[in-house]
């Protein structure tokens, strides 16, 4: 028997960090457009002649990306099985780059701009599904939550960098003010495309299509052990056992995501509901329209500076999530985040409604109470975004990446991501119109959703910390109550090891069979 090497996760961590760069594309595009909406040259080219963009034009420009992301999130389910996880990342990164090139080359056509945003959205939406899928399948279970949080960290970092660049370029008196930050997205797309040269395919996908030799090589690479190390055979045996059990039902279709088999319907609904609740937490309202919204708060700070502060707070908030996701766990993080964000939303909403001056009031005419109200609103907006970044920002993506068996994983993750994007689209399209009518009271809508989110998580979301993807299957099938799930222990993998050991013993001779049977 080969001497067992000491596995390390360095290679898996490096690859997960690189793939999570797909989140950077998403975050950067969200942030960069919010600054462009109030840049003078951008308003002149794509407005209707007034000094500011109308709410209808703002919502169209902003929401067309989200419309594309919805299509892309579903589209990757077809490419990830046909071309593999690695091939899918490269295909959609190329599509994203084409979309950003179209946006950057726009002169004054709002139609061309929105078409470019839609095409870029196809790539962003696909990335939102394939990144959790890939990292969920390649990450060691002890680090899976942390590595999946990297996706959210990259989203937030992308938002922050876009705010910094908007701040740096918004005073340029020509189209470079918005072309430079928008055009840089082509570079981000090319960076992701460079993965063609070193990204391995998912070992679970390789085993699922019968390419066992390649799967063994990838598992050895991810764990930094020799190809003949016992760890490689153990992982392959476990995965094949689970895959064979999954494939007993024949060809998979979209409706199977909602079947009673292995409680797939419950897992799919949970994944979709978490994404739905996440989008209505309220944070994206600040990300998309914060520049415009904070103008009405009467602060003396530039809206670009406030957005940059929000971006920095988001980055700082996501860092502790890398630790809390594996210590507090998924369930406790969501419950805590619901409470903290709800408190921020109700305070900011009520203070803003009762104290802010009417829209358009010159700063010199603001009363001391109106100034204080604006400061309170901004302070709790910052705390709201900070709380989101720790809890509700990363956890739904982690849950989505680790809740489904290989058999339906691309389709189930696609449904969750598509849910995220359809609500992202609705939020970006309608929230600025609603805010124009009810002002800060729009935050009360988000408060109600956060209360609902707390109740939903408590009743329906189990703890998946520390479980392999196959053990998550077992927990759902066992019918474990969500509030008891943190203390539940799996058993299926022990049975798999026993069956593999017995099969190996029978193949080597009667004496070994008796010896193995006595041990098990």
PDB file of C-alpha atoms in Angstrom, residues 97-331:
ATOM      1  CA  UNK A  97     -16.179  41.030 -22.355  1.00  0.00           C
ATOM      2  CA  UNK A  98     -18.065  41.551 -25.624  1.00  0.00           C
ATOM      3  CA  UNK A  99     -20.897  43.283 -23.751  1.00  0.00           C
ATOM      4  CA  UNK A 100     -18.545  45.707 -22.005  1.00  0.00           C
ATOM      5  CA  UNK A 101     -16.844  46.519 -25.324  1.00  0.00           C
ATOM      6  CA  UNK A 102     -20.239  47.484 -26.784  1.00  0.00           C
ATOM      7  CA  UNK A 103     -20.947  49.767 -23.806  1.00  0.00           C
ATOM      8  CA  UNK A 104     -17.551  51.441 -23.968  1.00  0.00           C
ATOM      9  CA  UNK A 105     -17.895  52.154 -27.686  1.00  0.00           C
ATOM     10  CA  UNK A 106     -21.276  53.887 -27.317  1.00  0.00           C
ATOM     11  CA  UNK A 107     -21.344  57.538 -28.384  1.00  0.00           C
ATOM     12  CA  UNK A 108     -24.811  58.743 -27.432  1.00  0.00           C
ATOM     13  CA  UNK A 109     -27.221  55.892 -28.175  1.00  0.00           C
ATOM     14  CA  UNK A 110     -29.075  54.691 -25.113  1.00  0.00           C
ATOM     15  CA  UNK A 111     -30.184  51.671 -27.173  1.00  0.00           C
ATOM     16  CA  UNK A 112     -26.570  50.572 -27.815  1.00  0.00           C
ATOM     17  CA  UNK A 113     -25.684  51.189 -24.178  1.00  0.00           C
ATOM     18  CA  UNK A 114     -28.541  49.062 -22.868  1.00  0.00           C
ATOM     19  CA  UNK A 115     -27.864  46.271 -25.395  1.00  0.00           C
ATOM     20  CA  UNK A 116     -24.261  46.189 -24.187  1.00  0.00           C
ATOM     21  CA  UNK A 117     -25.421  46.011 -20.592  1.00  0.00           C
ATOM     22  CA  UNK A 118     -27.805  43.175 -21.424  1.00  0.00           C
ATOM     23  CA  UNK A 119     -25.034  41.161 -23.129  1.00  0.00           C
ATOM     24  CA  UNK A 120     -22.638  41.817 -20.246  1.00  0.00           C
ATOM     25  CA  UNK A 121     -25.437  40.729 -17.937  1.00  0.00           C
ATOM     26  CA  UNK A 122     -25.572  37.344 -19.657  1.00  0.00           C
ATOM     27  CA  UNK A 123     -21.997  36.731 -18.559  1.00  0.00           C
ATOM     28  CA  UNK A 124     -22.502  38.095 -15.054  1.00  0.00           C
ATOM     29  CA  UNK A 125     -25.609  35.955 -14.497  1.00  0.00           C
ATOM     30  CA  UNK A 126     -23.864  32.813 -15.688  1.00  0.00           C
ATOM     31  CA  UNK A 127     -20.913  33.550 -13.398  1.00  0.00           C
ATOM     32  CA  UNK A 128     -23.251  33.964 -10.444  1.00  0.00           C
ATOM     33  CA  UNK A 129     -24.273  30.324 -10.881  1.00  0.00           C
ATOM     34  CA  UNK A 130     -21.111  28.645 -12.169  1.00  0.00           C
ATOM     35  CA  UNK A 131     -18.762  30.106  -9.528  1.00  0.00           C
ATOM     36  CA  UNK A 132     -20.648  28.618  -6.526  1.00  0.00           C
ATOM     37  CA  UNK A 133     -21.098  25.429  -8.558  1.00  0.00           C
ATOM     38  CA  UNK A 134     -17.396  25.079  -9.364  1.00  0.00           C
ATOM     39  CA  UNK A 135     -16.098  26.087  -5.950  1.00  0.00           C
ATOM     40  CA  UNK A 136     -18.673  23.908  -4.200  1.00  0.00           C
ATOM     41  CA  UNK A 137     -17.469  20.880  -6.182  1.00  0.00           C
ATOM     42  CA  UNK A 138     -13.738  21.481  -5.811  1.00  0.00           C
ATOM     43  CA  UNK A 139     -13.392  22.867  -2.269  1.00  0.00           C
ATOM     44  CA  UNK A 140     -12.542  20.617   0.729  1.00  0.00           C
ATOM     45  CA  UNK A 141     -15.547  20.399   3.054  1.00  0.00           C
ATOM     46  CA  UNK A 142     -13.717  22.038   5.975  1.00  0.00           C
ATOM     47  CA  UNK A 143     -13.047  25.107   3.824  1.00  0.00           C
ATOM     48  CA  UNK A 144     -16.026  25.048   1.480  1.00  0.00           C
ATOM     49  CA  UNK A 145     -17.975  27.757   3.278  1.00  0.00           C
ATOM     50  CA  UNK A 146     -14.942  30.033   3.473  1.00  0.00           C
ATOM     51  CA  UNK A 147     -14.070  29.511  -0.178  1.00  0.00           C
ATOM     52  CA  UNK A 148     -17.653  30.157  -1.260  1.00  0.00           C
ATOM     53  CA  UNK A 149     -17.632  33.392   0.780  1.00  0.00           C
ATOM     54  CA  UNK A 150     -14.752  34.469  -1.475  1.00  0.00           C
ATOM     55  CA  UNK A 151     -17.347  34.957  -4.213  1.00  0.00           C
ATOM     56  CA  UNK A 152     -19.244  37.495  -2.118  1.00  0.00           C
ATOM     57  CA  UNK A 153     -15.968  39.128  -1.040  1.00  0.00           C
ATOM     58  CA  UNK A 154     -15.037  39.572  -4.693  1.00  0.00           C
ATOM     59  CA  UNK A 155     -18.481  41.067  -5.419  1.00  0.00           C
ATOM     60  CA  UNK A 156     -18.030  43.593  -2.636  1.00  0.00           C
ATOM     61  CA  UNK A 157     -14.430  44.320  -3.621  1.00  0.00           C
ATOM     62  CA  UNK A 158     -15.593  44.922  -7.202  1.00  0.00           C
ATOM     63  CA  UNK A 159     -18.204  47.402  -5.953  1.00  0.00           C
ATOM     64  CA  UNK A 160     -15.579  49.212  -3.865  1.00  0.00           C
ATOM     65  CA  UNK A 161     -13.050  49.466  -6.704  1.00  0.00           C
ATOM     66  CA  UNK A 162     -15.746  50.816  -9.025  1.00  0.00           C
ATOM     67  CA  UNK A 163     -16.640  53.496  -6.473  1.00  0.00           C
ATOM     68  CA  UNK A 164     -12.991  54.507  -6.133  1.00  0.00           C
ATOM     69  CA  UNK A 165     -12.610  54.810  -9.912  1.00  0.00           C
ATOM     70  CA  UNK A 166     -15.873  56.763 -10.237  1.00  0.00           C
ATOM     71  CA  UNK A 167     -14.593  59.119  -7.538  1.00  0.00           C
ATOM     72  CA  UNK A 168     -11.288  59.491  -9.380  1.00  0.00           C
ATOM     73  CA  UNK A 169     -12.750  60.155 -12.839  1.00  0.00           C
ATOM     74  CA  UNK A 170     -16.079  61.943 -12.288  1.00  0.00           C
ATOM     75  CA  UNK A 171     -14.506  65.420 -12.570  1.00  0.00           C
ATOM     76  CA  UNK A 172     -13.031  64.754 -16.035  1.00  0.00           C
ATOM     77  CA  UNK A 173     -14.961  67.103 -18.370  1.00  0.00           C
ATOM     78  CA  UNK A 174     -15.428  64.623 -21.231  1.00  0.00           C
ATOM     79  CA  UNK A 175     -16.481  61.038 -21.936  1.00  0.00           C
ATOM     80  CA  UNK A 176     -13.360  59.649 -20.256  1.00  0.00           C
ATOM     81  CA  UNK A 177     -15.173  60.306 -16.959  1.00  0.00           C
ATOM     82  CA  UNK A 178     -17.372  57.251 -17.598  1.00  0.00           C
ATOM     83  CA  UNK A 179     -15.577  55.425 -20.443  1.00  0.00           C
ATOM     84  CA  UNK A 180     -12.509  54.684 -18.324  1.00  0.00           C
ATOM     85  CA  UNK A 181     -14.330  52.948 -15.446  1.00  0.00           C
ATOM     86  CA  UNK A 182     -16.751  51.212 -17.830  1.00  0.00           C
ATOM     87  CA  UNK A 183     -14.029  50.163 -20.273  1.00  0.00           C
ATOM     88  CA  UNK A 184     -11.869  48.616 -17.558  1.00  0.00           C
ATOM     89  CA  UNK A 185     -14.414  45.809 -17.409  1.00  0.00           C
ATOM     90  CA  UNK A 186     -12.882  44.427 -20.606  1.00  0.00           C
ATOM     91  CA  UNK A 187      -9.646  43.894 -18.680  1.00  0.00           C
ATOM     92  CA  UNK A 188     -11.508  42.069 -15.909  1.00  0.00           C
ATOM     93  CA  UNK A 189     -13.088  39.761 -18.484  1.00  0.00           C
ATOM     94  CA  UNK A 190      -9.713  38.999 -20.086  1.00  0.00           C
ATOM     95  CA  UNK A 191      -8.235  38.152 -16.680  1.00  0.00           C
ATOM     96  CA  UNK A 192     -10.928  35.539 -16.152  1.00  0.00           C
ATOM     97  CA  UNK A 193     -10.393  34.198 -19.671  1.00  0.00           C
ATOM     98  CA  UNK A 194      -6.742  33.540 -18.787  1.00  0.00           C
ATOM     99  CA  UNK A 195      -8.019  30.642 -16.668  1.00  0.00           C
ATOM    100  CA  UNK A 196      -8.011  28.660 -19.909  1.00  0.00           C
ATOM    101  CA  UNK A 197      -4.347  27.926 -19.236  1.00  0.00           C
ATOM    102  CA  UNK A 198      -4.529  26.459 -15.724  1.00  0.00           C
ATOM    103  CA  UNK A 199      -8.083  25.810 -14.435  1.00  0.00           C
ATOM    104  CA  UNK A 200      -8.835  22.090 -13.955  1.00  0.00           C
ATOM    105  CA  UNK A 201     -12.252  20.582 -14.564  1.00  0.00           C
ATOM    106  CA  UNK A 202     -14.453  19.708 -11.582  1.00  0.00           C
ATOM    107  CA  UNK A 203     -13.680  16.130 -10.437  1.00  0.00           C
ATOM    108  CA  UNK A 204     -17.362  15.508  -9.698  1.00  0.00           C
ATOM    109  CA  UNK A 205     -18.254  16.483 -13.253  1.00  0.00           C
ATOM    110  CA  UNK A 206     -15.473  14.294 -14.691  1.00  0.00           C
ATOM    111  CA  UNK A 207     -16.675  11.265 -12.726  1.00  0.00           C
ATOM    112  CA  UNK A 208     -20.244  12.009 -13.755  1.00  0.00           C
ATOM    113  CA  UNK A 209     -19.288  11.651 -17.434  1.00  0.00           C
ATOM    114  CA  UNK A 210     -17.061   8.612 -16.903  1.00  0.00           C
ATOM    115  CA  UNK A 211     -13.609  10.260 -17.082  1.00  0.00           C
ATOM    116  CA  UNK A 212     -12.227   8.566 -13.971  1.00  0.00           C
ATOM    117  CA  UNK A 213      -8.506   8.902 -14.770  1.00  0.00           C
ATOM    118  CA  UNK A 214      -8.781  12.669 -15.228  1.00  0.00           C
ATOM    119  CA  UNK A 215     -10.871  12.981 -12.055  1.00  0.00           C
ATOM    120  CA  UNK A 216      -8.166  11.179 -10.060  1.00  0.00           C
ATOM    121  CA  UNK A 217      -5.536  13.578 -11.415  1.00  0.00           C
ATOM    122  CA  UNK A 218      -7.609  16.632 -10.428  1.00  0.00           C
ATOM    123  CA  UNK A 219      -8.273  15.299  -6.915  1.00  0.00           C
ATOM    124  CA  UNK A 220      -4.545  14.679  -6.462  1.00  0.00           C
ATOM    125  CA  UNK A 221      -3.817  18.206  -7.714  1.00  0.00           C
ATOM    126  CA  UNK A 222      -6.395  19.881  -5.449  1.00  0.00           C
ATOM    127  CA  UNK A 223      -5.051  18.069  -2.377  1.00  0.00           C
ATOM    128  CA  UNK A 224      -1.374  18.377  -3.385  1.00  0.00           C
ATOM    129  CA  UNK A 225      -0.756  14.625  -3.017  1.00  0.00           C
ATOM    130  CA  UNK A 226       0.711  12.027  -5.434  1.00  0.00           C
ATOM    131  CA  UNK A 227      -1.625  10.286  -7.846  1.00  0.00           C
ATOM    132  CA  UNK A 228      -1.194   6.947  -6.047  1.00  0.00           C
ATOM    133  CA  UNK A 229      -1.959   8.343  -2.595  1.00  0.00           C
ATOM    134  CA  UNK A 230      -4.765   6.474  -0.743  1.00  0.00           C
ATOM    135  CA  UNK A 231      -6.609   9.789  -0.285  1.00  0.00           C
ATOM    136  CA  UNK A 232      -7.226   9.951  -4.028  1.00  0.00           C
ATOM    137  CA  UNK A 233      -8.865   6.509  -4.136  1.00  0.00           C
ATOM    138  CA  UNK A 234     -10.932   7.246  -1.040  1.00  0.00           C
ATOM    139  CA  UNK A 235     -12.327  10.471  -2.540  1.00  0.00           C
ATOM    140  CA  UNK A 236     -13.026   8.809  -5.874  1.00  0.00           C
ATOM    141  CA  UNK A 237     -14.811   5.894  -4.173  1.00  0.00           C
ATOM    142  CA  UNK A 238     -16.985   8.248  -2.111  1.00  0.00           C
ATOM    143  CA  UNK A 239     -17.908  10.369  -5.114  1.00  0.00           C
ATOM    144  CA  UNK A 240     -18.664   7.385  -7.340  1.00  0.00           C
ATOM    145  CA  UNK A 241     -20.852   5.836  -4.653  1.00  0.00           C
ATOM    146  CA  UNK A 242     -22.883   9.052  -4.375  1.00  0.00           C
ATOM    147  CA  UNK A 243     -23.036   9.619  -8.142  1.00  0.00           C
ATOM    148  CA  UNK A 244     -24.203   6.058  -8.813  1.00  0.00           C
ATOM    149  CA  UNK A 245     -26.937   6.453  -6.215  1.00  0.00           C
ATOM    150  CA  UNK A 246     -28.038   9.733  -7.827  1.00  0.00           C
ATOM    151  CA  UNK A 247     -28.106   8.319 -11.363  1.00  0.00           C
ATOM    152  CA  UNK A 248     -30.501   5.473 -10.556  1.00  0.00           C
ATOM    153  CA  UNK A 249     -33.398   7.728 -11.557  1.00  0.00           C
ATOM    154  CA  UNK A 250     -32.362   8.068 -15.226  1.00  0.00           C
ATOM    155  CA  UNK A 251     -32.073  11.289 -17.215  1.00  0.00           C
ATOM    156  CA  UNK A 252     -32.581  14.492 -15.240  1.00  0.00           C
ATOM    157  CA  UNK A 253     -34.934  17.316 -16.245  1.00  0.00           C
ATOM    158  CA  UNK A 254     -35.814  20.706 -14.769  1.00  0.00           C
ATOM    159  CA  UNK A 255     -38.897  19.382 -13.008  1.00  0.00           C
ATOM    160  CA  UNK A 256     -36.751  16.995 -10.978  1.00  0.00           C
ATOM    161  CA  UNK A 257     -35.469  20.017  -9.053  1.00  0.00           C
ATOM    162  CA  UNK A 258     -38.969  20.138  -7.538  1.00  0.00           C
ATOM    163  CA  UNK A 259     -39.429  16.400  -7.053  1.00  0.00           C
ATOM    164  CA  UNK A 260     -39.887  14.618  -3.723  1.00  0.00           C
ATOM    165  CA  UNK A 261     -36.813  12.468  -4.444  1.00  0.00           C
ATOM    166  CA  UNK A 262     -34.186  13.248  -1.786  1.00  0.00           C
ATOM    167  CA  UNK A 263     -36.332  16.251  -0.784  1.00  0.00           C
ATOM    168  CA  UNK A 264     -35.101  18.138  -3.836  1.00  0.00           C
ATOM    169  CA  UNK A 265     -38.171  20.374  -3.928  1.00  0.00           C
ATOM    170  CA  UNK A 266     -37.457  21.658  -0.445  1.00  0.00           C
ATOM    171  CA  UNK A 267     -33.802  22.321  -1.208  1.00  0.00           C
ATOM    172  CA  UNK A 268     -34.602  24.116  -4.457  1.00  0.00           C
ATOM    173  CA  UNK A 269     -37.263  26.270  -2.803  1.00  0.00           C
ATOM    174  CA  UNK A 270     -34.880  27.106   0.054  1.00  0.00           C
ATOM    175  CA  UNK A 271     -32.157  28.145  -2.375  1.00  0.00           C
ATOM    176  CA  UNK A 272     -34.571  30.333  -4.332  1.00  0.00           C
ATOM    177  CA  UNK A 273     -36.125  31.871  -1.224  1.00  0.00           C
ATOM    178  CA  UNK A 274     -32.773  32.855   0.264  1.00  0.00           C
ATOM    179  CA  UNK A 275     -31.840  34.599  -2.975  1.00  0.00           C
ATOM    180  CA  UNK A 276     -35.234  36.348  -3.079  1.00  0.00           C
ATOM    181  CA  UNK A 277     -34.904  37.566   0.515  1.00  0.00           C
ATOM    182  CA  UNK A 278     -31.299  38.632  -0.056  1.00  0.00           C
ATOM    183  CA  UNK A 279     -32.265  40.928  -2.928  1.00  0.00           C
ATOM    184  CA  UNK A 280     -34.932  42.616  -0.807  1.00  0.00           C
ATOM    185  CA  UNK A 281     -32.615  43.213   2.161  1.00  0.00           C
ATOM    186  CA  UNK A 282     -32.251  46.804   0.957  1.00  0.00           C
ATOM    187  CA  UNK A 283     -28.514  46.922   0.318  1.00  0.00           C
ATOM    188  CA  UNK A 284     -28.783  46.939  -3.476  1.00  0.00           C
ATOM    189  CA  UNK A 285     -30.979  50.016  -3.298  1.00  0.00           C
ATOM    190  CA  UNK A 286     -27.998  51.822  -1.773  1.00  0.00           C
ATOM    191  CA  UNK A 287     -25.598  50.285  -4.283  1.00  0.00           C
ATOM    192  CA  UNK A 288     -27.676  51.231  -7.334  1.00  0.00           C
ATOM    193  CA  UNK A 289     -29.155  54.568  -6.338  1.00  0.00           C
ATOM    194  CA  UNK A 290     -27.138  55.652  -3.305  1.00  0.00           C
ATOM    195  CA  UNK A 291     -25.545  58.572  -5.136  1.00  0.00           C
ATOM    196  CA  UNK A 292     -28.958  59.980  -6.013  1.00  0.00           C
ATOM    197  CA  UNK A 293     -30.614  59.047  -2.703  1.00  0.00           C
ATOM    198  CA  UNK A 294     -27.917  60.591  -0.511  1.00  0.00           C
ATOM    199  CA  UNK A 295     -28.188  63.914  -2.310  1.00  0.00           C
ATOM    200  CA  UNK A 296     -31.615  64.267  -0.676  1.00  0.00           C
ATOM    201  CA  UNK A 297     -30.093  63.576   2.747  1.00  0.00           C
ATOM    202  CA  UNK A 298     -28.521  67.026   2.636  1.00  0.00           C
ATOM    203  CA  UNK A 299     -25.008  65.915   3.489  1.00  0.00           C
ATOM    204  CA  UNK A 300     -22.086  68.162   2.620  1.00  0.00           C
ATOM    205  CA  UNK A 301     -20.099  65.149   1.451  1.00  0.00           C
ATOM    206  CA  UNK A 302     -20.002  64.337  -2.243  1.00  0.00           C
ATOM    207  CA  UNK A 303     -22.298  61.411  -3.150  1.00  0.00           C
ATOM    208  CA  UNK A 304     -19.233  59.787  -4.746  1.00  0.00           C
ATOM    209  CA  UNK A 305     -17.391  59.988  -1.424  1.00  0.00           C
ATOM    210  CA  UNK A 306     -20.341  58.458   0.449  1.00  0.00           C
ATOM    211  CA  UNK A 307     -20.552  55.599  -2.056  1.00  0.00           C
ATOM    212  CA  UNK A 308     -16.823  54.977  -1.656  1.00  0.00           C
ATOM    213  CA  UNK A 309     -17.293  54.845   2.113  1.00  0.00           C
ATOM    214  CA  UNK A 310     -20.148  52.358   1.638  1.00  0.00           C
ATOM    215  CA  UNK A 311     -17.924  50.229  -0.585  1.00  0.00           C
ATOM    216  CA  UNK A 312     -15.074  50.250   1.923  1.00  0.00           C
ATOM    217  CA  UNK A 313     -17.461  49.314   4.741  1.00  0.00           C
ATOM    218  CA  UNK A 314     -18.768  46.431   2.623  1.00  0.00           C
ATOM    219  CA  UNK A 315     -15.252  45.068   2.062  1.00  0.00           C
ATOM    220  CA  UNK A 316     -14.413  45.335   5.760  1.00  0.00           C
ATOM    221  CA  UNK A 317     -17.693  43.624   6.669  1.00  0.00           C
ATOM    222  CA  UNK A 318     -17.137  40.670   4.347  1.00  0.00           C
ATOM    223  CA  UNK A 319     -13.734  39.803   5.839  1.00  0.00           C
ATOM    224  CA  UNK A 320     -15.110  38.503   9.180  1.00  0.00           C
ATOM    225  CA  UNK A 321     -17.617  36.446   7.208  1.00  0.00           C
ATOM    226  CA  UNK A 322     -14.687  34.280   6.043  1.00  0.00           C
ATOM    227  CA  UNK A 323     -14.291  33.220   9.685  1.00  0.00           C
ATOM    228  CA  UNK A 324     -17.888  33.313  10.921  1.00  0.00           C
ATOM    229  CA  UNK A 325     -19.230  31.106   8.137  1.00  0.00           C
ATOM    230  CA  UNK A 326     -17.340  28.113   9.570  1.00  0.00           C
ATOM    231  CA  UNK A 327     -17.626  29.009  13.261  1.00  0.00           C
ATOM    232  CA  UNK A 328     -21.107  30.458  13.706  1.00  0.00           C
ATOM    233  CA  UNK A 329     -22.387  28.537  10.719  1.00  0.00           C
ATOM    234  CA  UNK A 330     -24.877  29.435   7.981  1.00  0.00           C
ATOM    235  CA  UNK A 331     -28.118  29.411   9.962  1.00  0.00           C
TER     236      UNK A 331
END
